[in-house]
JSON list of C-alpha atoms and ligand atoms in Angstrom, two decimals:
[
{"chain": "A", "resi": 236, "resn": "MET", "atom": "CA", "xyz": [0.33, -0.05, 0.01]},
{"chain": "A", "resi": 237, "resn": "SER", "atom": "CA", "xyz": [1.32, 3.68, -0.73]},
{"chain": "A", "resi": 238, "resn": "ARG", "atom": "CA", "xyz": [2.49, 5.42, 2.14]},
{"chain": "A", "resi": 239, "resn": "ALA", "atom": "CA", "xyz": [2.13, 8.66, 0.23]},
{"chain": "A", "resi": 240, "resn": "ARG", "atom": "CA", "xyz": [-1.45, 8.10, -0.22]},
{"chain": "A", "resi": 241, "resn": "THR", "atom": "CA", "xyz": [-1.61, 7.17, 3.93]},
{"chain": "A", "resi": 242, "resn": "GLN", "atom": "CA", "xyz": [-0.06, 10.14, 4.32]},
{"chain": "A", "resi": 243, "resn": "GLU", "atom": "CA", "xyz": [-2.35, 12.11, 1.77]},
{"chain": "A", "resi": 244, "resn": "LEU", "atom": "CA", "xyz": [-5.20, 10.86, 3.62]},
{"chain": "A", "resi": 245, "resn": "ARG", "atom": "CA", "xyz": [-3.79, 11.46, 6.91]},
{"chain": "A", "resi": 246, "resn": "SER", "atom": "CA", "xyz": [-3.48, 15.00, 6.60]},
{"chain": "A", "resi": 247, "resn": "ARG", "atom": "CA", "xyz": [-6.28, 15.26, 5.16]},
{"chain": "A", "resi": 248, "resn": "LEU", "atom": "CA", "xyz": [-8.59, 13.69, 7.42]},
{"chain": "A", "resi": 249, "resn": "ALA", "atom": "CA", "xyz": [-7.07, 15.90, 10.09]},
{"chain": "A", "resi": 250, "resn": "ALA", "atom": "CA", "xyz": [-7.26, 18.94, 8.15]},
{"chain": "A", "resi": 251, "resn": "VAL", "atom": "CA", "xyz": [-11.42, 17.86, 8.43]},
{"chain": "A", "resi": 252, "resn": "ARG", "atom": "CA", "xyz": [-12.21, 16.83, 11.66]},
{"chain": "A", "resi": 253, "resn": "ALA", "atom": "CA", "xyz": [-10.41, 20.23, 12.37]},
{"chain": "A", "resi": 254, "resn": "GLY", "atom": "CA", "xyz": [-13.09, 22.39, 10.19]},
{"chain": "A", "resi": 255, "resn": "ILE", "atom": "CA", "xyz": [-15.58, 20.24, 11.79]},
{"chain": "A", "resi": 256, "resn": "ALA", "atom": "CA", "xyz": [-14.29, 20.68, 15.47]},
{"chain": "A", "resi": 257, "resn": "ALA", "atom": "CA", "xyz": [-14.02, 24.15, 14.26]},
{"chain": "A", "resi": 258, "resn": "ALA", "atom": "CA", "xyz": [-17.63, 24.59, 13.26]},
{"chain": "A", "resi": 259, "resn": "ALA", "atom": "CA", "xyz": [-19.10, 23.49, 15.87]},
{"chain": "A", "resi": 260, "resn": "GLU", "atom": "CA", "xyz": [-17.33, 25.30, 18.40]},
{"chain": "A", "resi": 261, "resn": "ALA", "atom": "CA", "xyz": [-18.05, 28.54, 16.27]},
{"chain": "A", "resi": 262, "resn": "ALA", "atom": "CA", "xyz": [-21.74, 27.15, 16.95]},
{"chain": "A", "resi": 263, "resn": "GLY", "atom": "CA", "xyz": [-21.47, 26.79, 20.61]},
{"chain": "A", "resi": 264, "resn": "ARG", "atom": "CA", "xyz": [-21.80, 23.14, 19.94]},
{"chain": "A", "resi": 265, "resn": "ASP", "atom": "CA", "xyz": [-19.84, 20.28, 21.07]},
{"chain": "A", "resi": 266, "resn": "PRO", "atom": "CA", "xyz": [-17.61, 18.70, 18.41]},
{"chain": "A", "resi": 267, "resn": "THR", "atom": "CA", "xyz": [-18.23, 15.39, 19.67]},
{"chain": "A", "resi": 268, "resn": "ASP", "atom": "CA", "xyz": [-21.99, 15.79, 18.83]},
{"chain": "A", "resi": 269, "resn": "VAL", "atom": "CA", "xyz": [-20.94, 16.07, 14.83]},
{"chain": "A", "resi": 270, "resn": "THR", "atom": "CA", "xyz": [-20.27, 12.14, 13.66]},
{"chain": "A", "resi": 271, "resn": "LEU", "atom": "CA", "xyz": [-18.02, 12.31, 10.20]},
{"chain": "A", "resi": 272, "resn": "VAL", "atom": "CA", "xyz": [-19.21, 9.56, 7.78]},
{"chain": "A", "resi": 273, "resn": "VAL", "atom": "CA", "xyz": [-16.17, 9.37, 4.70]},
{"chain": "A", "resi": 274, "resn": "VAL", "atom": "CA", "xyz": [-17.95, 8.65, 1.54]},
{"chain": "A", "resi": 275, "resn": "THR", "atom": "CA", "xyz": [-15.72, 6.59, -0.35]},
{"chain": "A", "resi": 276, "resn": "LYS", "atom": "CA", "xyz": [-17.41, 6.32, -3.76]},
{"chain": "A", "resi": 277, "resn": "THR", "atom": "CA", "xyz": [-15.65, 5.60, -6.76]},
{"chain": "A", "resi": 278, "resn": "TRP", "atom": "CA", "xyz": [-12.31, 4.74, -4.29]},
{"chain": "A", "resi": 279, "resn": "PRO", "atom": "CA", "xyz": [-10.80, 1.73, -3.78]},
{"chain": "A", "resi": 280, "resn": "THR", "atom": "CA", "xyz": [-11.04, -0.66, -0.95]},
{"chain": "A", "resi": 281, "resn": "SER", "atom": "CA", "xyz": [-7.52, 0.33, -0.12]},
{"chain": "A", "resi": 282, "resn": "ASP", "atom": "CA", "xyz": [-8.62, 3.76, 0.81]},
{"chain": "A", "resi": 283, "resn": "ILE", "atom": "CA", "xyz": [-11.04, 2.19, 2.76]},
{"chain": "A", "resi": 284, "resn": "ARG", "atom": "CA", "xyz": [-8.59, 0.06, 4.89]},
{"chain": "A", "resi": 285, "resn": "ARG", "atom": "CA", "xyz": [-5.92, 2.75, 5.49]},
{"chain": "A", "resi": 286, "resn": "LEU", "atom": "CA", "xyz": [-9.05, 5.33, 6.65]},
{"chain": "A", "resi": 287, "resn": "LEU", "atom": "CA", "xyz": [-9.97, 2.56, 9.26]},
{"chain": "A", "resi": 288, "resn": "ASP", "atom": "CA", "xyz": [-6.23, 2.10, 10.27]},
{"chain": "A", "resi": 289, "resn": "LEU", "atom": "CA", "xyz": [-6.77, 6.11, 10.88]},
{"chain": "A", "resi": 290, "resn": "GLY", "atom": "CA", "xyz": [-9.53, 6.01, 13.24]},
{"chain": "A", "resi": 291, "resn": "VAL", "atom": "CA", "xyz": [-12.46, 5.87, 10.49]},
{"chain": "A", "resi": 292, "resn": "VAL", "atom": "CA", "xyz": [-15.27, 3.52, 11.22]},
{"chain": "A", "resi": 293, "resn": "ASP", "atom": "CA", "xyz": [-18.28, 5.24, 9.27]},
{"chain": "A", "resi": 294, "resn": "ILE", "atom": "CA", "xyz": [-18.22, 4.62, 5.12]},
{"chain": "A", "resi": 295, "resn": "ALA", "atom": "CA", "xyz": [-20.41, 5.66, 3.12]},
{"chain": "A", "resi": 296, "resn": "GLU", "atom": "CA", "xyz": [-21.44, 4.66, -0.60]},
{"chain": "A", "resi": 297, "resn": "ASN", "atom": "CA", "xyz": [-23.94, 5.50, -3.20]},
{"chain": "A", "resi": 298, "resn": "ARG", "atom": "CA", "xyz": [-24.35, 3.03, -5.93]},
{"chain": "A", "resi": 299, "resn": "HIS", "atom": "CA", "xyz": [-25.39, -0.43, -4.94]},
{"chain": "A", "resi": 300, "resn": "GLN", "atom": "CA", "xyz": [-23.29, -2.18, -6.98]},
{"chain": "A", "resi": 301, "resn": "GLU", "atom": "CA", "xyz": [-20.40, -0.80, -5.88]},
{"chain": "A", "resi": 302, "resn": "ALA", "atom": "CA", "xyz": [-21.38, -0.67, -1.79]},
{"chain": "A", "resi": 303, "resn": "GLU", "atom": "CA", "xyz": [-21.85, -4.37, -2.22]},
{"chain": "A", "resi": 304, "resn": "ARG", "atom": "CA", "xyz": [-18.69, -5.66, -3.61]},
{"chain": "A", "resi": 305, "resn": "LYS", "atom": "CA", "xyz": [-17.25, -3.26, -1.04]},
{"chain": "A", "resi": 306, "resn": "ALA", "atom": "CA", "xyz": [-18.82, -4.53, 1.98]},
{"chain": "A", "resi": 307, "resn": "ALA", "atom": "CA", "xyz": [-18.32, -7.75, 0.77]},
{"chain": "A", "resi": 308, "resn": "GLU", "atom": "CA", "xyz": [-14.68, -7.64, 0.10]},
{"chain": "A", "resi": 309, "resn": "LEU", "atom": "CA", "xyz": [-14.27, -5.56, 3.97]},
{"chain": "A", "resi": 310, "resn": "ALA", "atom": "CA", "xyz": [-16.86, -7.71, 6.14]},
{"chain": "A", "resi": 311, "resn": "ASP", "atom": "CA", "xyz": [-15.92, -7.98, 9.67]},
{"chain": "A", "resi": 312, "resn": "LEU", "atom": "CA", "xyz": [-13.93, -5.19, 10.05]},
{"chain": "A", "resi": 313, "resn": "GLY", "atom": "CA", "xyz": [-16.26, -3.48, 11.91]},
{"chain": "A", "resi": 314, "resn": "ILE", "atom": "CA", "xyz": [-17.28, -1.13, 9.55]},
{"chain": "A", "resi": 315, "resn": "THR", "atom": "CA", "xyz": [-21.11, 0.60, 10.33]},
{"chain": "A", "resi": 316, "resn": "TRP", "atom": "CA", "xyz": [-22.13, 0.95, 6.25]},
{"chain": "A", "resi": 317, "resn": "HIS", "atom": "CA", "xyz": [-24.04, 3.78, 5.12]},
{"chain": "A", "resi": 318, "resn": "PHE", "atom": "CA", "xyz": [-25.74, 3.83, 2.25]},
{"chain": "A", "resi": 319, "resn": "VAL", "atom": "CA", "xyz": [-26.60, 7.61, 0.84]},
{"chain": "A", "resi": 320, "resn": "GLY", "atom": "CA", "xyz": [-27.62, 7.08, -2.64]},
{"chain": "A", "resi": 321, "resn": "GLN", "atom": "CA", "xyz": [-31.03, 7.06, -4.42]},
{"chain": "A", "resi": 322, "resn": "VAL", "atom": "CA", "xyz": [-32.50, 3.88, -3.71]},
{"chain": "A", "resi": 323, "resn": "GLN", "atom": "CA", "xyz": [-34.17, 1.51, -6.25]},
{"chain": "A", "resi": 324, "resn": "SER", "atom": "CA", "xyz": [-36.71, -0.11, -5.19]},
{"chain": "A", "resi": 325, "resn": "ASN", "atom": "CA", "xyz": [-35.69, -3.28, -6.88]},
{"chain": "A", "resi": 326, "resn": "LYS", "atom": "CA", "xyz": [-32.64, -3.29, -5.35]},
{"chain": "A", "resi": 327, "resn": "ALA", "atom": "CA", "xyz": [-33.40, -2.05, -1.59]},
{"chain": "A", "resi": 328, "resn": "VAL", "atom": "CA", "xyz": [-33.92, -6.27, -0.61]},
{"chain": "A", "resi": 329, "resn": "ARG", "atom": "CA", "xyz": [-30.07, -6.09, -1.47]},
{"chain": "A", "resi": 330, "resn": "ILE", "atom": "CA", "xyz": [-29.04, -3.00, 0.10]},
{"chain": "A", "resi": 331, "resn": "ALA", "atom": "CA", "xyz": [-30.35, -3.99, 3.37]},
{"chain": "A", "resi": 332, "resn": "ALA", "atom": "CA", "xyz": [-28.10, -7.34, 2.96]},
{"chain": "A", "resi": 333, "resn": "TYR", "atom": "CA", "xyz": [-25.04, -5.14, 4.01]},
{"chain": "A", "resi": 334, "resn": "ALA", "atom": "CA", "xyz": [-26.06, -1.22, 4.65]},
{"chain": "A", "resi": 335, "resn": "ASP", "atom": "CA", "xyz": [-26.59, -0.37, 8.08]},
{"chain": "A", "resi": 336, "resn": "VAL", "atom": "CA", "xyz": [-27.76, 3.06, 7.62]},
{"chain": "A", "resi": 337, "resn": "VAL", "atom": "CA", "xyz": [-29.88, 4.29, 4.76]},
{"chain": "A", "resi": 338, "resn": "HIS", "atom": "CA", "xyz": [-29.97, 8.07, 4.85]},
{"chain": "A", "resi": 339, "resn": "SER", "atom": "CA", "xyz": [-31.69, 8.12, 1.79]},
{"chain": "A", "resi": 340, "resn": "VAL", "atom": "CA", "xyz": [-35.62, 6.65, 1.81]},
{"chain": "A", "resi": 341, "resn": "ASP", "atom": "CA", "xyz": [-37.71, 9.20, -0.07]},
{"chain": "A", "resi": 342, "resn": "SER", "atom": "CA", "xyz": [-40.61, 6.57, 0.14]},
{"chain": "A", "resi": 343, "resn": "VAL", "atom": "CA", "xyz": [-42.85, 4.90, 1.66]},
{"chain": "A", "resi": 344, "resn": "ARG", "atom": "CA", "xyz": [-42.41, 1.75, -0.96]},
{"chain": "A", "resi": 345, "resn": "VAL", "atom": "CA", "xyz": [-39.06, 1.84, -0.37]},
{"chain": "A", "resi": 346, "resn": "ALA", "atom": "CA", "xyz": [-38.94, 1.69, 3.18]},
{"chain": "A", "resi": 347, "resn": "GLN", "atom": "CA", "xyz": [-41.19, -1.15, 3.31]},
{"chain": "A", "resi": 348, "resn": "ARG", "atom": "CA", "xyz": [-38.65, -3.30, 0.64]},
{"chain": "A", "resi": 349, "resn": "LEU", "atom": "CA", "xyz": [-36.30, -2.10, 3.23]},
{"chain": "A", "resi": 350, "resn": "ASN", "atom": "CA", "xyz": [-37.69, -3.77, 6.26]},
{"chain": "A", "resi": 351, "resn": "SER", "atom": "CA", "xyz": [-39.08, -7.32, 3.72]},
{"chain": "A", "resi": 352, "resn": "GLY", "atom": "CA", "xyz": [-35.08, -6.94, 3.40]},
{"chain": "A", "resi": 353, "resn": "ALA", "atom": "CA", "xyz": [-33.91, -7.07, 6.44]},
{"chain": "A", "resi": 354, "resn": "HIS", "atom": "CA", "xyz": [-36.32, -9.81, 7.27]},
{"chain": "A", "resi": 355, "resn": "ARG", "atom": "CA", "xyz": [-35.23, -11.51, 5.23]},
{"chain": "A", "resi": 356, "resn": "HIS", "atom": "CA", "xyz": [-31.25, -11.02, 6.13]},
{"chain": "A", "resi": 357, "resn": "ASP", "atom": "CA", "xyz": [-32.31, -11.38, 9.56]},
{"chain": "A", "resi": 358, "resn": "ARG", "atom": "CA", "xyz": [-31.14, -7.96, 10.82]},
{"chain": "A", "resi": 359, "resn": "SER", "atom": "CA", "xyz": [-32.53, -4.36, 11.42]},
{"chain": "A", "resi": 360, "resn": "LEU", "atom": "CA", "xyz": [-31.54, -0.92, 9.94]},
{"chain": "A", "resi": 361, "resn": "ASP", "atom": "CA", "xyz": [-30.75, 2.84, 10.07]},
{"chain": "A", "resi": 362, "resn": "CYS", "atom": "CA", "xyz": [-32.98, 4.33, 8.85]},
{"chain": "A", "resi": 363, "resn": "LEU", "atom": "CA", "xyz": [-33.68, 8.85, 7.89]},
{"chain": "A", "resi": 364, "resn": "VAL", "atom": "CA", "xyz": [-36.25, 10.17, 5.35]},
{"chain": "A", "resi": 365, "resn": "GLN", "atom": "CA", "xyz": [-34.54, 12.00, 3.13]},
{"chain": "A", "resi": 366, "resn": "VAL", "atom": "CA", "xyz": [-36.05, 15.53, 2.83]},
{"chain": "A", "resi": 367, "resn": "SER", "atom": "CA", "xyz": [-35.92, 17.65, -0.77]},
{"chain": "A", "resi": 368, "resn": "LEU", "atom": "CA", "xyz": [-34.75, 21.13, 0.06]},
{"chain": "A", "resi": 369, "resn": "ASP", "atom": "CA", "xyz": [-34.32, 21.74, -3.86]},
{"chain": "A", "resi": 370, "resn": "PRO", "atom": "CA", "xyz": [-36.69, 25.18, -4.12]},
{"chain": "A", "resi": 371, "resn": "GLY", "atom": "CA", "xyz": [-39.93, 24.41, -5.85]},
{"chain": "A", "resi": 372, "resn": "VAL", "atom": "CA", "xyz": [-40.80, 20.99, -7.24]},
{"chain": "A", "resi": 373, "resn": "HIS", "atom": "CA", "xyz": [-38.27, 17.58, -7.71]},
{"chain": "A", "resi": 374, "resn": "GLN", "atom": "CA", "xyz": [-36.83, 19.30, -11.24]},
{"chain": "A", "resi": 375, "resn": "ASP", "atom": "CA", "xyz": [-32.97, 17.80, -11.17]},
{"chain": "A", "resi": 376, "resn": "GLY", "atom": "CA", "xyz": [-33.85, 15.08, -9.24]},
{"chain": "A", "resi": 377, "resn": "ARG", "atom": "CA", "xyz": [-30.97, 15.11, -6.81]},
{"chain": "A", "resi": 378, "resn": "GLY", "atom": "CA", "xyz": [-34.25, 13.36, -4.21]},
{"chain": "A", "resi": 379, "resn": "GLY", "atom": "CA", "xyz": [-36.10, 13.09, -1.19]},
{"chain": "A", "resi": 380, "resn": "VAL", "atom": "CA", "xyz": [-39.14, 13.60, -0.50]},
{"chain": "A", "resi": 381, "resn": "ALA", "atom": "CA", "xyz": [-41.47, 16.90, -0.57]},
{"chain": "A", "resi": 382, "resn": "ALA", "atom": "CA", "xyz": [-41.46, 18.64, 2.96]},
{"chain": "A", "resi": 383, "resn": "ALA", "atom": "CA", "xyz": [-45.08, 17.78, 2.93]},
{"chain": "A", "resi": 384, "resn": "ASP", "atom": "CA", "xyz": [-44.87, 14.16, 2.85]},
{"chain": "A", "resi": 385, "resn": "VAL", "atom": "CA", "xyz": [-42.11, 13.66, 5.57]},
{"chain": "A", "resi": 386, "resn": "ALA", "atom": "CA", "xyz": [-44.20, 12.77, 7.91]},
{"chain": "A", "resi": 387, "resn": "GLU", "atom": "CA", "xyz": [-45.66, 9.64, 6.05]},
{"chain": "A", "resi": 388, "resn": "VAL", "atom": "CA", "xyz": [-42.58, 8.47, 5.19]},
{"chain": "A", "resi": 389, "resn": "ALA", "atom": "CA", "xyz": [-40.78, 8.95, 8.96]},
{"chain": "A", "resi": 390, "resn": "ASP", "atom": "CA", "xyz": [-44.13, 7.05, 10.28]},
{"chain": "A", "resi": 391, "resn": "ALA", "atom": "CA", "xyz": [-43.83, 4.50, 7.73]},
{"chain": "A", "resi": 392, "resn": "ILE", "atom": "CA", "xyz": [-40.09, 3.36, 9.06]},
{"chain": "A", "resi": 393, "resn": "ALA", "atom": "CA", "xyz": [-41.36, 4.16, 12.65]},
{"chain": "A", "resi": 394, "resn": "GLY", "atom": "CA", "xyz": [-43.95, 1.07, 11.93]},
{"chain": "A", "resi": 395, "resn": "ALA", "atom": "CA", "xyz": [-42.24, -1.19, 9.78]},
{"chain": "A", "resi": 396, "resn": "GLY", "atom": "CA", "xyz": [-40.51, -3.98, 12.60]},
{"chain": "A", "resi": 397, "resn": "LEU", "atom": "CA", "xyz": [-37.00, -4.11, 11.76]},
{"chain": "A", "resi": 398, "resn": "LEU", "atom": "CA", "xyz": [-36.50, -0.42, 10.74]},
{"chain": "A", "resi": 399, "resn": "ARG", "atom": "CA", "xyz": [-35.71, 2.62, 13.55]},
{"chain": "A", "resi": 400, "resn": "LEU", "atom": "CA", "xyz": [-35.90, 6.14, 12.58]},
{"chain": "A", "resi": 401, "resn": "VAL", "atom": "CA", "xyz": [-33.18, 7.81, 13.15]},
{"chain": "A", "resi": 402, "resn": "GLY", "atom": "CA", "xyz": [-33.70, 11.22, 11.43]},
{"chain": "A", "resi": 403, "resn": "VAL", "atom": "CA", "xyz": [-33.56, 13.08, 8.48]},
{"chain": "A", "resi": 404, "resn": "MET", "atom": "CA", "xyz": [-31.06, 13.71, 5.57]},
{"chain": "A", "resi": 405, "resn": "GLY", "atom": "CA", "xyz": [-30.81, 16.50, 2.88]},
{"chain": "A", "resi": 406, "resn": "VAL", "atom": "CA", "xyz": [-28.38, 17.89, 0.14]},
{"chain": "A", "resi": 407, "resn": "ALA", "atom": "CA", "xyz": [-28.29, 21.48, -0.36]},
{"chain": "A", "resi": 408, "resn": "PRO", "atom": "CA", "xyz": [-29.39, 22.68, -3.85]},
{"chain": "A", "resi": 409, "resn": "LEU", "atom": "CA", "xyz": [-27.01, 23.62, -6.51]},
{"chain": "A", "resi": 410, "resn": "GLY", "atom": "CA", "xyz": [-25.45, 26.85, -7.01]},
{"chain": "A", "resi": 411, "resn": "ALA", "atom": "CA", "xyz": [-27.30, 28.19, -3.99]},
{"chain": "A", "resi": 412, "resn": "ASP", "atom": "CA", "xyz": [-26.59, 29.74, -0.06]},
{"chain": "A", "resi": 413, "resn": "PRO", "atom": "CA", "xyz": [-26.90, 26.13, 1.72]},
{"chain": "A", "resi": 414, "resn": "HIS", "atom": "CA", "xyz": [-27.58, 28.15, 4.75]},
{"chain": "A", "resi": 415, "resn": "PRO", "atom": "CA", "xyz": [-31.40, 28.16, 4.81]},
{"chain": "A", "resi": 416, "resn": "ALA", "atom": "CA", "xyz": [-31.94, 24.81, 3.33]},
{"chain": "A", "resi": 417, "resn": "TYR", "atom": "CA", "xyz": [-30.08, 23.66, 6.10]},
{"chain": "A", "resi": 418, "resn": "GLU", "atom": "CA", "xyz": [-32.09, 25.27, 8.80]},
{"chain": "A", "resi": 419, "resn": "LYS", "atom": "CA", "xyz": [-35.31, 24.46, 7.02]},
{"chain": "A", "resi": 420, "resn": "LEU", "atom": "CA", "xyz": [-34.05, 20.59, 6.98]},
{"chain": "A", "resi": 421, "resn": "ALA", "atom": "CA", "xyz": [-32.89, 20.99, 11.06]},
{"chain": "A", "resi": 422, "resn": "ALA", "atom": "CA", "xyz": [-36.77, 22.34, 11.84]},
{"chain": "A", "resi": 423, "resn": "ILE", "atom": "CA", "xyz": [-38.10, 19.63, 9.81]},
{"chain": "A", "resi": 424, "resn": "GLY", "atom": "CA", "xyz": [-36.09, 17.36, 11.64]},
{"chain": "A", "resi": 425, "resn": "LYS", "atom": "CA", "xyz": [-37.13, 18.36, 15.55]},
{"chain": "A", "resi": 426, "resn": "GLN", "atom": "CA", "xyz": [-40.91, 17.85, 13.77]},
{"chain": "A", "resi": 427, "resn": "ILE", "atom": "CA", "xyz": [-40.08, 14.70, 13.42]},
{"chain": "A", "resi": 428, "resn": "GLN", "atom": "CA", "xyz": [-37.75, 14.02, 16.75]},
{"chain": "A", "resi": 429, "resn": "ALA", "atom": "CA", "xyz": [-41.27, 15.16, 18.81]},
{"chain": "A", "resi": 430, "resn": "VAL", "atom": "CA", "xyz": [-43.33, 12.24, 17.23]},
{"chain": "A", "resi": 431, "resn": "HIS", "atom": "CA", "xyz": [-40.33, 10.36, 17.15]},
{"chain": "A", "resi": 432, "resn": "GLY", "atom": "CA", "xyz": [-38.17, 10.98, 20.14]},
{"chain": "A", "resi": 433, "resn": "HIS", "atom": "CA", "xyz": [-35.23, 9.06, 19.13]},
{"chain": "A", "resi": 434, "resn": "ALA", "atom": "CA", "xyz": [-35.08, 10.29, 15.58]},
{"chain": "A", "resi": 435, "resn": "SER", "atom": "CA", "xyz": [-32.47, 13.04, 16.38]},
{"chain": "A", "resi": 436, "resn": "TRP", "atom": "CA", "xyz": [-30.28, 13.17, 13.75]},
{"chain": "A", "resi": 437, "resn": "VAL", "atom": "CA", "xyz": [-29.54, 15.68, 10.85]},
{"chain": "A", "resi": 438, "resn": "SER", "atom": "CA", "xyz": [-27.56, 14.05, 8.22]},
{"chain": "A", "resi": 439, "resn": "ALA", "atom": "CA", "xyz": [-26.19, 17.22, 6.25]},
{"chain": "A", "resi": 440, "resn": "GLY", "atom": "CA", "xyz": [-23.19, 18.87, 4.67]},
{"chain": "A", "resi": 441, "resn": "MET", "atom": "CA", "xyz": [-20.87, 17.64, 2.52]},
{"chain": "A", "resi": 442, "resn": "SER", "atom": "CA", "xyz": [-16.92, 18.75, 1.83]},
{"chain": "A", "resi": 443, "resn": "GLY", "atom": "CA", "xyz": [-17.67, 22.13, 0.51]},
{"chain": "A", "resi": 444, "resn": "ASP", "atom": "CA", "xyz": [-20.52, 23.75, 3.17]},
{"chain": "A", "resi": 445, "resn": "PHE", "atom": "CA", "xyz": [-20.17, 21.39, 6.20]},
{"chain": "A", "resi": 446, "resn": "ALA", "atom": "CA", "xyz": [-19.50, 24.24, 8.33]},
{"chain": "A", "resi": 447, "resn": "ALA", "atom": "CA", "xyz": [-22.62, 25.52, 7.40]},
{"chain": "A", "resi": 448, "resn": "ALA", "atom": "CA", "xyz": [-24.60, 22.39, 8.11]},
{"chain": "A", "resi": 449, "resn": "ILE", "atom": "CA", "xyz": [-23.09, 22.36, 11.27]},
{"chain": "A", "resi": 450, "resn": "SER", "atom": "CA", "xyz": [-24.09, 25.63, 12.66]},
{"chain": "A", "resi": 451, "resn": "ALA", "atom": "CA", "xyz": [-27.39, 24.78, 11.43]},
{"chain": "A", "resi": 452, "resn": "GLY", "atom": "CA", "xyz": [-27.58, 22.23, 13.45]},
{"chain": "A", "resi": 453, "resn": "ALA", "atom": "CA", "xyz": [-25.92, 19.02, 11.60]},
{"chain": "A", "resi": 454, "resn": "THR", "atom": "CA", "xyz": [-25.53, 15.85, 13.79]},
{"chain": "A", "resi": 455, "resn": "HIS", "atom": "CA", "xyz": [-23.32, 14.17, 10.72]},
{"chain": "A", "resi": 456, "resn": "VAL", "atom": "CA", "xyz": [-21.79, 15.36, 7.83]},
{"chain": "A", "resi": 457, "resn": "ARG", "atom": "CA", "xyz": [-21.10, 13.29, 5.02]},
{"chain": "A", "resi": 458, "resn": "VAL", "atom": "CA", "xyz": [-17.92, 14.35, 3.46]},
{"chain": "A", "resi": 459, "resn": "GLY", "atom": "CA", "xyz": [-15.89, 12.63, 0.71]},
{"chain": "A", "resi": 460, "resn": "SER", "atom": "CA", "xyz": [-13.64, 14.53, -2.05]},
{"chain": "A", "resi": 461, "resn": "ALA", "atom": "CA", "xyz": [-12.38, 17.32, 0.99]},
{"chain": "A", "resi": 462, "resn": "ILE", "atom": "CA", "xyz": [-10.69, 13.79, 2.38]},
{"chain": "A", "resi": 463, "resn": "LEU", "atom": "CA", "xyz": [-10.23, 11.83, -0.25]},
{"chain": "A", "resi": 464, "resn": "GLY", "atom": "CA", "xyz": [-9.37, 14.05, -3.36]},
{"chain": "A", "resi": 465, "resn": "GLU", "atom": "CA", "xyz": [-11.45, 14.72, -7.04]},
{"chain": "A", "resi": 466, "resn": "ARG", "atom": "CA", "xyz": [-13.16, 11.84, -7.68]},
{"chain": "A", "resi": 467, "resn": "PRO", "atom": "CA", "xyz": [-12.69, 11.05, -11.41]},
{"chain": "A", "resi": 468, "resn": "ALA", "atom": "CA", "xyz": [-15.25, 11.70, -13.71]},
{"chain": "A", "resi": 469, "resn": "LEU", "atom": "CA", "xyz": [-18.24, 9.74, -13.02]},
{"chain": "A", "resi": 470, "resn": "ARG", "atom": "CA", "xyz": [-18.62, 6.44, -15.01]},
{"chain": "B", "resi": 800, "resn": "LIG", "atom": "C1", "xyz": [-20.89, 12.10, -3.00]},
{"chain": "B", "resi": 800, "resn": "LIG", "atom": "C2", "xyz": [-22.12, 12.54, -1.65]},
{"chain": "B", "resi": 800, "resn": "LIG", "atom": "C3", "xyz": [-21.79, 13.27, -0.77]},
{"chain": "B", "resi": 800, "resn": "LIG", "atom": "C4", "xyz": [-19.83, 14.11, -0.20]},
{"chain": "B", "resi": 800, "resn": "LIG", "atom": "O1", "xyz": [-19.54, 14.58, -1.22]},
{"chain": "B", "resi": 800, "resn": "LIG", "atom": "P1", "xyz": [-17.97, 15.80, -1.53]},
{"chain": "B", "resi": 800, "resn": "LIG", "atom": "O2", "xyz": [-18.45, 16.76, -2.26]},
{"chain": "B", "resi": 800, "resn": "LIG", "atom": "O3", "xyz": [-17.00, 15.00, -2.22]},
{"chain": "B", "resi": 800, "resn": "LIG", "atom": "O4", "xyz": [-17.58, 15.91, 0.12]},
{"chain": "B", "resi": 800, "resn": "LIG", "atom": "C5", "xyz": [-22.34, 13.71, 0.57]},
{"chain": "B", "resi": 800, "resn": "LIG", "atom": "N1", "xyz": [-23.44, 13.18, 0.18]},
{"chain": "B", "resi": 800, "resn": "LIG", "atom": "C6", "xyz": [-24.06, 12.11, -0.81]},
{"chain": "B", "resi": 800, "resn": "LIG", "atom": "C7", "xyz": [-25.22, 12.02, -1.18]},
{"chain": "B", "resi": 800, "resn": "LIG", "atom": "C8", "xyz": [-23.35, 11.98, -1.87]},
{"chain": "B", "resi": 800, "resn": "LIG", "atom": "O5", "xyz": [-23.46, 11.25, -2.75]}
]
């Protein structure tokens, strides 16, 4: 394994951790209340092994096939696997085989399919409702449930025997100030938590905007390129 790559990941990871701590302190929050989830999509499992050595246990992927392959290759290493991409309902049963947390539940149907998968594989899953933060209607397919429908999907997760509702997730709209979007997400999260007491997670913020997300109340930030580098062009 390349030592130069290990050093690179070590220093970028340290910088992101410092940035998270600074943003939390600036917001009067305890840095340990913010969990870093490292998004490793497109990067090889050798990088995930390096991250494990550097103390990262929360790893996220956004495509089923890639996630399934990596989870199989890295089984039994104590990784918590987060799935953050759109869940196609015909893949949900298989995603339930390896994912520990699914951030991107965006319909009642997906919740039901994940629950069937959890039954089939004899496991339980932590789930978040992905909330659309796009102004207007879902025009660009970044996914998520309209604010008006979040409660229905949350109830479906909470009512499914093997799913545990842990909170809400959002992706800020492209090319706009992320702050109002993350404030809106945090407010929706509070409404959900008022009904479902342990649904306390707010999964928000990526490489470019995690500080804004933390100031709005994010409990989990999903950071990829700031740690691993710019991704090769999408295949
Ligand atoms: C890729 C991805 C991230 C991380 O994005 P970076 O800009 O590389 O930090 C976060 N969340 C989701 C849903 C993603 O697909």
